[in-house]
């Protein structure tokens, strides 16, 4: 079994985590969260999303949040954009990296973005063109890679095709999302293996929600398949309002703890990350989902 020497964690808590909160979190709290995360050694922090505020009111303050954070030049702060309008809003406040998102399942993509897969990719085309001209990096997400809340099973061939299209369009990295946390390790590994036959493994990331407690096992299987970029959310917050029953992302603290135990470098200071996660759960008024944080590292 091989494994990478180091892994880059893409911290998605401020976006994937906070987009699903019932209560509206003040912008100042979001800014403080990102600033605290910036001091933990993370190199990529997804800050917010410039989607329609009617669809995701939780992140309607994206511009205020992005403009308010103390950006560390050594850290990338990607933001989600669904279309050219989102790109323009993100650029107005100085975003240097954006992420576009579609799905392997037609039904989910319609619920999430009011567009079919092809139509959503057409919306990205001008975003990628402008990003190339502006020197902005673009990450791509494929959702529902191991199952869909509306369609059920999702053929691996559909995941491969969508990932390949995003890569061909110019996304430097494709994050493969188990949106509803339905996958198990052998299926996760087989899916990643199939995608990696068409898109270089160095351009792939994995994104697991932990709905059924399988996320760490799935990540381990994917590490053995050679992936070296893992998305996770501090305190295990998260979920997609358009994916029924999906719960939080795998907790960043638990991922870092596992990686350290495997001798895989992350550059993240675990005690500082745990402290940040506990601070966040206090702000949200509930217990952290990170088992490592609960156990006291
Ligand atoms: P639509 O209603 O079909 O869009 O939504 P539209 O183009 O017809 O526009 C409708 C209104 O929205 C217009 O305003 C537009 O100006 C406005 P009105 O004229 O009615 O006042 N609008 C915008 N406003 C601000 N920023 C924008 C924007 N675009 C349009 N960018 C749309 C289509 C894609 C915009 C909508 O469906 C949307 O925003 N969806 C986003 C849903 C979302 O954010 N989901 C969660 C993120 S994905 C996820 O969590 C999965 C992931 O974590 C991976 C995984 O776990 O699998 C990434
Ligand atoms: Mg997600």
Coordinates of C-alpha atoms and ligand atoms in Angstrom, one line a residue, residues 15-16 19 49-56 80 82-83 85-87 89 101 108 112-114 123 141-144 177-179 207 209 239-242 249, ligand 1:
X15 CA -18.4 27.8 3.2
X16 CA -19.7 24.2 3.2
X19 CA -24.0 27.5 4.2
X49 CA -19.6 31.5 -1.8
X50 CA -21.0 34.1 -4.3
X51 CA -24.1 32.2 -5.2
X52 CA -27.7 33.6 -5.3
X53 CA -28.6 35.0 -1.8
X54 CA -32.1 33.8 -2.5
X55 CA -30.8 30.2 -2.7
X56 CA -28.3 30.4 0.1
X80 CA -17.6 29.2 -4.8
X82 CA -22.0 29.3 -9.8
X83 CA -21.9 31.6 -12.9
X85 CA -22.3 37.0 -12.0
X86 CA -20.7 35.2 -9.0
X87 CA -17.3 35.5 -10.6
X89 CA -18.9 39.7 -7.3
X101 CA -19.5 23.2 -9.0
X108 CA -29.1 16.7 -8.0
X112 CA -28.9 22.6 -6.5
X113 CA -28.4 25.0 -9.4
X114 CA -31.6 25.0 -11.4
X123 CA -22.1 28.7 -17.4
X141 CA -16.4 20.3 -7.8
X142 CA -18.3 17.2 -8.9
X143 CA -21.1 16.3 -6.4
X144 CA -22.9 13.1 -5.8
X177 CA -17.8 15.0 -3.5
X178 CA -19.7 12.4 -1.7
X179 CA -22.4 14.9 -1.0
X207 CA -14.6 15.6 -0.3
X209 CA -19.6 14.2 4.2
X239 CA -24.1 19.9 4.5
X240 CA -25.9 21.1 1.4
X241 CA -29.4 22.5 1.8
X242 CA -30.3 20.8 -1.6
X249 CA -18.2 17.3 6.3
Ligands
LIG1 P1 -31.6 30.8 -10.9 O1 -32.7 31.3 -10.0 O2 -31.9 29.8 -11.9 O3 -30.8 32.0 -11.5 O4 -30.4 30.3 -9.9 P2 -31.1 33.2 -12.5 O5 -29.9 33.3 -13.3 O6 -32.4 33.0 -13.2 O7 -31.2 34.4 -11.5 C1 -32.2 34.5 -10.5 C2 -31.8 35.7 -9.6 O8 -30.6 35.4 -8.9 C3 -31.6 37.0 -10.3 O9 -31.9 38.0 -9.4 C4 -30.1 37.0 -10.5 O10 -29.5 38.3 -10.6 C5 -29.6 36.4 -9.2 P3 -33.3 38.8 -9.6 O11 -33.4 39.3 -10.9 O12 -34.4 37.7 -9.3 O13 -33.3 39.8 -8.5 N1 -28.3 35.7 -9.2 C6 -27.3 36.0 -8.4 N2 -27.2 36.8 -7.4 C7 -26.0 36.8 -6.7 N3 -24.9 36.1 -7.1 C8 -25.0 35.2 -8.1 C9 -26.2 35.1 -8.8 N4 -26.6 34.4 -9.9 C10 -27.9 34.8 -10.1 N5 -24.0 34.4 -8.4 C11 -28.1 29.8 -9.4 C12 -29.2 29.7 -10.4 C13 -27.0 28.9 -9.9 C14 -27.7 31.3 -9.3 C15 -28.7 29.3 -8.1 O14 -29.3 28.1 -8.3 C16 -27.7 29.2 -7.0 O15 -27.1 30.2 -6.5 N6 -27.4 27.9 -6.5 C17 -26.3 27.7 -5.5 C18 -26.7 26.6 -4.6 C19 -25.6 26.3 -3.6 O16 -24.8 27.2 -3.3 N7 -25.5 25.1 -3.1 C20 -24.5 24.7 -2.2 C21 -23.1 24.7 -2.8 S1 -22.7 23.2 -3.6 C22 -22.3 22.1 -2.4 O17 -22.5 22.4 -1.2 C23 -21.7 20.8 -2.8 C24 -20.1 20.8 -2.5 O18 -19.9 21.0 -1.1 C25 -19.5 19.4 -2.9 C26 -20.3 18.2 -2.3 O19 -20.4 18.1 -1.1 O20 -20.8 17.5 -3.2 C27 -19.4 21.9 -3.3

